[in-house]
Tab-separated table of C-alpha atoms in Angstrom:
chain	number	residue	atom	x	y	z
A	1	MET	CA	29.238	8.071	27.731
A	2	LYS	CA	29.206	5.454	24.924
A	3	ASP	CA	31.303	2.425	25.402
A	4	LYS	CA	34.228	2.047	22.967
A	5	ALA	CA	33.298	-0.373	19.971
A	6	ILE	CA	35.125	-3.648	20.045
A	7	THR	CA	37.650	-4.030	17.123
A	8	LEU	CA	39.315	-6.937	15.412
A	9	SER	CA	42.422	-5.822	17.129
A	10	ASP	CA	40.803	-6.162	20.706
A	11	ILE	CA	39.724	-9.927	19.742
A	12	ALA	CA	43.234	-10.743	18.338
A	13	GLN	CA	44.909	-9.337	21.455
A	14	LYS	CA	42.658	-11.255	23.688
A	15	LEU	CA	43.329	-14.628	21.851
A	16	ASN	CA	46.949	-13.917	21.053
A	17	VAL	CA	46.318	-14.304	17.276
A	18	SER	CA	46.758	-11.946	14.310
A	19	ILE	CA	44.221	-9.495	13.222
A	20	VAL	CA	44.164	-11.207	9.825
A	21	THR	CA	43.283	-14.585	11.522
A	22	VAL	CA	40.409	-13.058	13.294
A	23	SER	CA	39.021	-11.301	10.081
A	24	LYS	CA	39.291	-14.602	8.101
A	25	ALA	CA	37.713	-16.665	10.732
A	26	LEU	CA	34.639	-14.169	10.971
A	27	ARG	CA	34.279	-14.824	7.339
A	28	ASP	CA	34.694	-18.432	7.546
A	29	HIS	CA	37.663	-18.549	5.293
A	30	PRO	CA	39.049	-21.955	4.541
A	31	ASP	CA	42.462	-20.950	5.796
A	32	ILE	CA	41.339	-21.039	9.284
A	33	SER	CA	40.554	-24.389	11.085
A	34	LYS	CA	36.988	-24.967	12.173
A	35	GLN	CA	38.000	-25.207	15.937
A	36	THR	CA	39.949	-21.771	15.713
A	37	THR	CA	36.921	-20.145	13.843
A	38	LYS	CA	34.531	-21.410	16.340
A	39	LEU	CA	36.623	-20.131	19.280
A	40	ILE	CA	37.112	-16.667	17.558
A	41	LYS	CA	33.375	-16.324	16.829
A	42	LYS	CA	32.574	-17.228	20.341
A	43	VAL	CA	34.980	-14.847	22.031
A	44	SER	CA	33.848	-12.055	19.544
A	45	ALA	CA	30.224	-12.551	20.461
A	46	GLU	CA	31.014	-12.585	24.236
A	47	MET	CA	32.990	-9.261	23.708
A	48	GLY	CA	30.172	-7.726	21.825
A	49	TYR	CA	31.797	-7.383	18.364
A	50	SER	CA	29.834	-5.838	15.639
A	51	PRO	CA	31.199	-5.676	12.300
A	52	ASN	CA	31.807	-2.397	10.509
A	53	PHE	CA	29.182	-2.388	7.795
A	54	MET	CA	30.387	0.560	5.895
A	55	ALA	CA	34.133	-0.517	5.972
A	56	ARG	CA	32.989	-3.935	4.682
A	57	ASN	CA	31.049	-2.496	1.890
A	58	LEU	CA	33.876	-0.083	0.870
A	59	SER	CA	36.166	-3.205	0.247
A	60	ALA	CA	33.688	-5.426	-1.244
A	61	ARG	CA	32.770	-5.954	-4.844
A	62	ASN	CA	29.152	-6.978	-4.011
A	63	THR	CA	27.638	-5.811	-0.896
A	64	ASN	CA	24.369	-7.621	-1.013
A	65	THR	CA	22.562	-4.288	-0.270
A	66	ILE	CA	19.831	-2.465	-2.081
A	67	GLY	CA	19.056	1.136	-1.503
A	68	VAL	CA	15.408	2.170	-1.524
A	69	ILE	CA	14.360	5.958	-1.685
A	70	VAL	CA	10.662	6.894	-1.298
A	71	PRO	CA	9.021	10.462	-0.798
A	72	LYS	CA	6.891	9.308	2.128
A	73	ILE	CA	6.376	6.354	4.377
A	74	ALA	CA	3.566	7.608	6.649
A	75	HIS	CA	0.728	6.389	4.356
A	76	PHE	CA	-0.323	3.007	3.335
A	77	PHE	CA	0.931	3.078	-0.347
A	78	PHE	CA	4.637	3.298	0.215
A	79	GLY	CA	4.479	1.453	3.484
A	80	SER	CA	2.868	-1.511	1.894
A	81	ILE	CA	5.361	-1.506	-0.982
A	82	ILE	CA	8.314	-1.322	1.421
A	83	GLU	CA	7.035	-4.088	3.534
A	84	LYS	CA	6.895	-6.293	0.284
A	85	ILE	CA	10.347	-5.134	-0.743
A	86	TYR	CA	11.847	-6.219	2.549
A	87	ASP	CA	10.264	-9.733	1.905
A	88	VAL	CA	11.600	-10.219	-1.431
A	89	ALA	CA	15.045	-9.034	-0.362
A	90	PHE	CA	15.266	-11.399	2.502
A	91	GLU	CA	14.212	-14.181	0.323
A	92	ASN	CA	17.097	-13.374	-1.957
A	93	ASN	CA	19.710	-12.694	0.725
A	94	TYR	CA	19.682	-8.936	0.304
A	95	GLU	CA	19.564	-6.168	2.970
A	96	ILE	CA	17.703	-3.022	2.432
A	97	ILE	CA	18.883	0.493	3.345
A	98	LEU	CA	15.651	2.715	3.340
A	99	MET	CA	15.774	6.512	2.967
A	100	VAL	CA	12.892	9.055	2.771
A	101	SER	CA	13.252	12.247	0.799
A	102	GLN	CA	10.051	13.913	2.367
A	103	GLU	CA	9.192	15.252	-1.047
A	104	ASN	CA	12.483	17.365	-1.036
A	105	ALA	CA	14.730	17.188	-4.271
A	106	GLU	CA	17.754	18.156	-2.549
A	107	ARG	CA	17.523	15.556	0.084
A	108	GLU	CA	16.711	12.945	-2.529
A	109	LYS	CA	19.985	13.846	-4.233
A	110	LYS	CA	21.984	13.521	-1.040
A	111	HIS	CA	20.443	10.099	-0.496
A	112	VAL	CA	21.605	8.833	-3.778
A	113	GLN	CA	24.918	10.134	-3.320
A	114	THR	CA	25.086	8.476	0.024
A	115	LEU	CA	23.830	5.024	-1.506
A	116	LEU	CA	26.615	5.374	-4.166
A	117	SER	CA	29.213	5.864	-1.536
A	118	MET	CA	28.003	2.830	0.414
A	119	LYS	CA	28.484	0.815	-2.987
A	120	VAL	CA	24.936	-0.615	-2.774
A	121	ASP	CA	24.235	-3.247	-5.609
A	122	GLY	CA	21.300	-1.440	-6.938
A	123	ILE	CA	18.958	1.371	-6.229
A	124	ILE	CA	15.016	1.549	-6.288
A	125	ILE	CA	13.397	5.171	-6.052
A	126	SER	CA	10.164	6.867	-6.401
A	127	ILE	CA	11.109	10.565	-6.936
A	128	SER	CA	9.884	13.447	-5.023
A	129	GLN	CA	7.242	15.902	-6.303
A	130	GLU	CA	9.987	18.561	-6.572
A	131	THR	CA	12.534	16.622	-8.593
A	132	LYS	CA	13.268	18.446	-11.886
A	133	ASP	CA	17.029	17.951	-12.352
A	134	TYR	CA	17.802	14.204	-13.273
A	135	GLU	CA	21.582	14.505	-13.483
A	136	ILE	CA	22.107	12.601	-10.319
A	137	PHE	CA	20.314	9.616	-11.981
A	138	GLU	CA	22.597	9.933	-15.176
A	139	THR	CA	25.522	9.705	-12.703
A	140	VAL	CA	24.095	6.399	-11.373
A	141	LYS	CA	23.698	5.195	-14.942
A	142	ARG	CA	27.244	6.316	-15.857
A	143	ARG	CA	28.670	4.242	-12.713
A	144	GLY	CA	26.766	1.150	-14.028
A	145	VAL	CA	24.770	0.858	-10.783
A	146	PRO	CA	21.470	-0.956	-11.550
A	147	LEU	CA	18.466	1.392	-11.074
A	148	VAL	CA	14.649	0.968	-11.024
A	149	PHE	CA	12.269	3.989	-10.869
A	150	MET	CA	9.065	2.859	-9.255
A	151	ASP	CA	5.558	4.555	-9.305
A	152	ARG	CA	6.953	8.092	-10.092
A	153	VAL	CA	8.988	7.844	-13.153
A	154	PRO	CA	11.295	10.783	-14.711
A	155	GLU	CA	11.565	11.299	-18.369
A	156	ILE	CA	14.983	9.518	-18.850
A	157	GLU	CA	15.789	7.005	-21.578
A	158	GLY	CA	17.259	3.697	-20.861
A	159	VAL	CA	16.205	3.195	-17.405
A	160	ASN	CA	13.923	0.441	-15.689
A	161	THR	CA	10.572	1.486	-14.617
A	162	VAL	CA	7.653	0.114	-12.856
A	163	ALA	CA	4.504	2.104	-12.840
A	164	VAL	CA	0.644	1.710	-12.708
A	165	ASP	CA	-1.521	2.734	-15.811
A	166	ASP	CA	-2.529	6.062	-14.123
A	167	TYR	CA	-4.262	7.255	-17.398
A	168	THR	CA	-6.455	4.322	-17.910
A	169	GLY	CA	-7.238	3.848	-14.245
A	170	ALA	CA	-8.363	7.634	-14.039
A	171	TYR	CA	-10.229	7.397	-17.322
A	172	LYS	CA	-12.405	4.338	-16.551
A	173	ALA	CA	-13.142	5.650	-13.042
A	174	ILE	CA	-14.416	9.029	-14.550
A	175	GLU	CA	-16.350	7.073	-17.164
A	176	HIS	CA	-18.086	5.222	-14.269
A	177	ALA	CA	-18.925	8.398	-12.523
A	178	ILE	CA	-20.441	9.714	-15.871
A	179	ASN	CA	-22.290	6.694	-16.576
A	180	ILE	CA	-24.034	6.716	-13.254
A	181	GLY	CA	-25.213	10.416	-13.823
A	182	TYR	CA	-22.261	12.849	-12.777
A	183	THR	CA	-21.330	15.659	-14.963
A	184	ARG	CA	-20.265	18.271	-12.502
A	185	ILE	CA	-17.138	16.789	-11.616
A	186	GLY	CA	-13.967	18.300	-10.068
A	187	HIS	CA	-10.370	16.847	-9.849
A	188	PHE	CA	-7.772	17.820	-7.221
A	189	ALA	CA	-4.830	16.851	-9.446
A	190	GLY	CA	-1.611	17.249	-7.261
A	191	TYR	CA	1.396	18.056	-9.332
A	192	THR	CA	0.719	17.342	-13.054
A	193	LYS	CA	4.493	17.870	-13.885
A	194	ILE	CA	5.177	14.487	-12.473
A	195	ASN	CA	3.965	11.353	-14.298
A	196	ILE	CA	1.314	10.197	-11.684
A	197	GLY	CA	-0.319	13.595	-11.586
A	198	TYR	CA	-0.040	14.088	-15.388
A	199	GLY	CA	-1.549	10.690	-16.203
A	200	ARG	CA	-4.345	10.876	-13.823
A	201	SER	CA	-5.286	14.488	-14.832
A	202	LYS	CA	-5.086	13.647	-18.526
A	203	GLY	CA	-7.371	10.522	-17.880
A	204	PHE	CA	-9.907	12.762	-16.177
A	205	ILE	CA	-10.032	15.471	-18.912
A	206	ASP	CA	-10.089	12.914	-21.976
A	207	ALA	CA	-12.911	10.979	-20.166
A	208	MET	CA	-14.856	14.245	-19.729
A	209	ASN	CA	-14.240	15.372	-23.232
A	210	LYS	CA	-15.197	12.035	-24.778
A	211	HIS	CA	-18.645	12.344	-23.090
A	212	GLY	CA	-18.933	15.898	-24.242
A	213	ILE	CA	-18.640	17.349	-20.693
A	214	GLU	CA	-16.742	20.653	-20.428
A	215	VAL	CA	-14.162	20.639	-17.665
A	216	ASN	CA	-14.607	23.481	-15.333
A	217	PRO	CA	-11.191	25.125	-14.736
A	218	ASP	CA	-12.161	26.218	-11.345
A	219	TRP	CA	-12.655	22.455	-10.266
A	220	LEU	CA	-9.378	21.434	-11.734
A	221	ILE	CA	-6.950	22.151	-8.912
A	222	GLU	CA	-3.270	21.513	-8.893
A	223	GLY	CA	-1.110	21.338	-5.818
A	224	GLY	CA	0.338	18.434	-3.726
A	225	PHE	CA	-0.178	14.769	-2.893
A	226	GLY	CA	-1.050	15.087	0.742
A	227	GLU	CA	-3.996	15.683	3.159
A	228	LYS	CA	-3.244	19.556	3.585
A	229	TYR	CA	-3.716	20.155	-0.059
A	230	GLY	CA	-7.042	18.170	-0.116
A	231	TYR	CA	-8.241	20.155	2.687
A	232	GLU	CA	-7.487	23.552	1.284
A	233	ALA	CA	-8.516	22.751	-2.253
A	234	PHE	CA	-11.972	21.761	-0.927
A	235	MET	CA	-12.228	24.866	1.389
A	236	LYS	CA	-11.331	27.097	-1.403
A	237	LEU	CA	-14.330	25.903	-3.518
A	238	TYR	CA	-16.610	25.729	-0.464
A	239	LYS	CA	-15.945	29.261	0.555
A	240	ALA	CA	-16.525	30.450	-2.975
A	241	ASN	CA	-19.891	28.569	-2.878
A	242	ASN	CA	-18.583	26.695	-5.974
A	243	LEU	CA	-18.556	23.044	-5.238
A	244	PRO	CA	-18.916	20.230	-7.857
A	245	ASP	CA	-21.186	17.154	-7.237
A	246	LEU	CA	-18.253	14.856	-7.207
A	247	ILE	CA	-14.386	15.283	-6.478
A	248	PHE	CA	-11.839	12.966	-7.837
A	249	THR	CA	-8.730	13.210	-5.888
A	250	VAL	CA	-5.127	12.297	-7.183
A	251	THR	CA	-4.093	10.354	-3.994
A	252	TYR	CA	-5.786	8.801	-1.049
A	253	PRO	CA	-4.001	11.235	1.447
A	254	VAL	CA	-5.683	14.099	-0.552
A	255	ALA	CA	-9.101	12.435	-0.271
A	256	LEU	CA	-8.476	12.191	3.587
A	257	GLY	CA	-8.101	16.158	3.536
A	258	VAL	CA	-11.381	16.265	1.879
A	259	TYR	CA	-13.079	14.039	4.372
A	260	GLN	CA	-11.878	16.351	7.142
A	261	ALA	CA	-13.064	19.660	5.374
A	262	VAL	CA	-16.383	18.247	4.651
A	263	HIS	CA	-16.902	17.053	8.052
A	264	GLU	CA	-15.931	20.551	9.475
A	265	VAL	CA	-18.531	22.354	7.332
A	266	GLY	CA	-21.182	20.084	7.991
A	267	LEU	CA	-21.884	18.395	4.660
A	268	LYS	CA	-22.180	14.785	4.085
A	269	ILE	CA	-20.496	12.449	1.836
A	270	PRO	CA	-22.069	11.102	-0.562
A	271	ASP	CA	-25.435	12.790	-0.005
A	272	THR	CA	-24.325	16.439	-0.391
A	273	ILE	CA	-20.958	15.786	-2.192
A	274	ASP	CA	-19.462	12.587	-3.647
A	275	LEU	CA	-15.820	11.519	-3.575
A	276	LEU	CA	-13.583	9.097	-5.480
A	277	CYS	CA	-9.747	8.715	-5.141
A	278	PHE	CA	-6.827	7.271	-6.844
A	279	GLY	CA	-5.082	4.796	-4.444
A	280	ASN	CA	-6.242	2.162	-2.130
A	281	ALA	CA	-5.519	1.572	1.605
A	282	LYS	CA	-7.187	-1.090	4.017
A	283	MET	CA	-8.496	1.634	6.264
A	284	GLN	CA	-10.634	3.124	3.347
A	285	SER	CA	-13.204	0.565	3.955
A	286	LEU	CA	-13.497	1.667	7.582
A	287	LEU	CA	-14.151	5.207	6.691
A	288	SER	CA	-17.679	6.501	7.019
A	289	PRO	CA	-18.773	6.360	4.225
A	290	ALA	CA	-16.328	3.827	2.939
A	291	LEU	CA	-14.450	5.242	0.135
A	292	SER	CA	-14.339	4.015	-3.434
A	293	CYS	CA	-11.051	4.026	-5.217
A	294	ILE	CA	-8.776	3.123	-8.067
A	295	ASP	CA	-6.559	0.304	-6.623
A	296	GLN	CA	-2.810	0.151	-7.180
A	297	PRO	CA	-1.556	-3.277	-6.333
A	298	THR	CA	1.203	-2.550	-4.175
A	299	HIS	CA	2.700	-5.822	-3.654
A	300	THR	CA	2.870	-6.306	-7.377
A	301	ILE	CA	4.671	-2.915	-7.839
A	302	ALA	CA	7.050	-4.069	-5.121
A	303	GLU	CA	7.683	-7.549	-6.588
A	304	LYS	CA	8.163	-6.230	-10.176
A	305	SER	CA	10.544	-3.560	-8.848
A	306	MET	CA	12.814	-6.199	-7.000
A	307	GLU	CA	12.527	-8.456	-9.859
A	308	LEU	CA	13.759	-5.999	-12.449
A	309	LEU	CA	16.587	-4.901	-10.130
A	310	LEU	CA	17.778	-8.423	-9.254
A	311	ASP	CA	17.764	-9.476	-12.833
A	312	ASN	CA	19.768	-6.167	-13.662
A	313	ILE	CA	22.286	-7.061	-10.853
A	314	ARG	CA	22.769	-10.579	-11.961
A	315	LEU	CA	22.892	-10.172	-15.669
A	316	SER	CA	24.898	-6.804	-15.483
A	317	GLU	CA	25.865	-5.698	-18.998
A	318	ASP	CA	23.768	-8.377	-20.627
A	319	PHE	CA	20.565	-7.008	-19.122
A	320	GLU	CA	18.156	-4.983	-21.125
A	321	THR	CA	16.131	-2.202	-19.478
A	322	LYS	CA	12.425	-2.847	-19.188
A	323	ASN	CA	9.408	-0.791	-18.498
A	324	GLU	CA	6.569	-2.396	-16.688
A	325	LEU	CA	3.039	-1.022	-16.808
A	326	ILE	CA	0.577	-2.449	-14.099
A	327	GLU	CA	-3.179	-2.336	-14.482
A	328	THR	CA	-5.230	-0.873	-11.805
A	329	SER	CA	-9.079	-1.867	-10.846
A	330	LEU	CA	-11.829	0.338	-9.538
A	331	ILE	CA	-12.952	-0.647	-6.157
A	332	LEU	CA	-16.585	0.427	-5.386
A	333	ARG	CA	-17.684	0.806	-1.683
A	334	GLU	CA	-20.084	3.484	-0.559
A	335	THR	CA	-19.007	6.586	-2.521
A	336	CYS	CA	-19.504	7.252	-6.228
A	337	VAL	CA	-21.925	4.230	-6.557
A	338	ALA	CA	-24.926	6.050	-7.890
A	339	LYS	CA	-25.883	9.644	-8.195
A	340	ASN	CA	-29.588	8.981	-7.372
A	341	LYS	CA	-28.993	7.955	-3.742
A	342	SER	CA	-32.001	5.838	-3.680
A	343	LEU	CA	-30.012	3.412	-5.781
A	344	PHE	CA	-27.585	2.679	-3.031
A	345	THR	CA	-27.513	-0.926	-1.734
A	346	GLU	CA	-25.389	-2.738	0.963
A	347	SER	CA	-24.009	-5.362	-1.208
A	348	GLY	CA	-20.482	-4.502	-0.320
A	349	ALA	CA	-17.600	-3.634	-2.538
A	350	HIS	CA	-17.503	-4.392	-6.268
A	351	ASN	CA	-14.311	-4.789	-8.141
A	352	ILE	CA	-14.218	-3.648	-11.770
A	353	ALA	CA	-11.020	-3.973	-13.941
A	354	ALA	CA	-10.031	-0.628	-14.979
A	355	GLY	CA	-7.938	-1.801	-17.722
A	356	ASN	CA	-10.827	-3.367	-19.590
């Protein structure tokens, strides 16, 4: 059975003072003497008092809290972003309320409603792959709550956005693959109705077209952003005996699914099939072979998102919305280095700016 929570009334009764006096002392109000404040804080700590966070927020104009909603936290990309957001928030005396949509649009909507009811000072969100109805975000705008869309950005006017240059990153990566001899290239594209899927897919297609290489529709497969989709997409082509020479995946988790499938069927990366992905993670250099990728600077994404939101909170109506586009870079490790495998070296990873 849970112990009853200690209230202001309990503390006031023990010290024979009013509830108002206890409340003011715990907030260091100048009406209460330093001696009384010190005593009340000491007794409240001994009694195990914990302030009611929700009640405090409901009565406060500024809560010094920021809501963050992401689709997933299991993989490196969002985990790294969240870690940096916490750091920046702490440096600026803000607390973070983290919520995860699990790629579910209805859950995402409820999370936004919850954050609004908690009166957070602002919201940072990366939308789910299912999100099509943006009315809840229009509600946030109408209420004047600062809002930043991060990475996954809906088509809404007059909002802050922080995203990487998905199109250029994909385009330059595919140009690299073509320049080293690849023409039979497939793309596991994820959801192309969302900006990251669309930009990466368009970059892939445009690079192929520029070099006069026809895109094989069988090798352009839409689906999700997770490992299961990568595994299933590969197995579909493998069972049809219709594999490309190189697969470009929309995310790192999709590439992990491909690794698993390739291992199961007894093929070898990069000898019998090569692989390149959008998205970087520390563990990619530990894979065998180490995976080449398009790097998204997660800490920069987090810092820019927090910078925009904090500026919006502080400047309020004087703030003009901004759209930040962050460059990517191509990190070459042991995959997609050279189509002629005799050209492989052990010189380590090479960093090529994808925006150049």
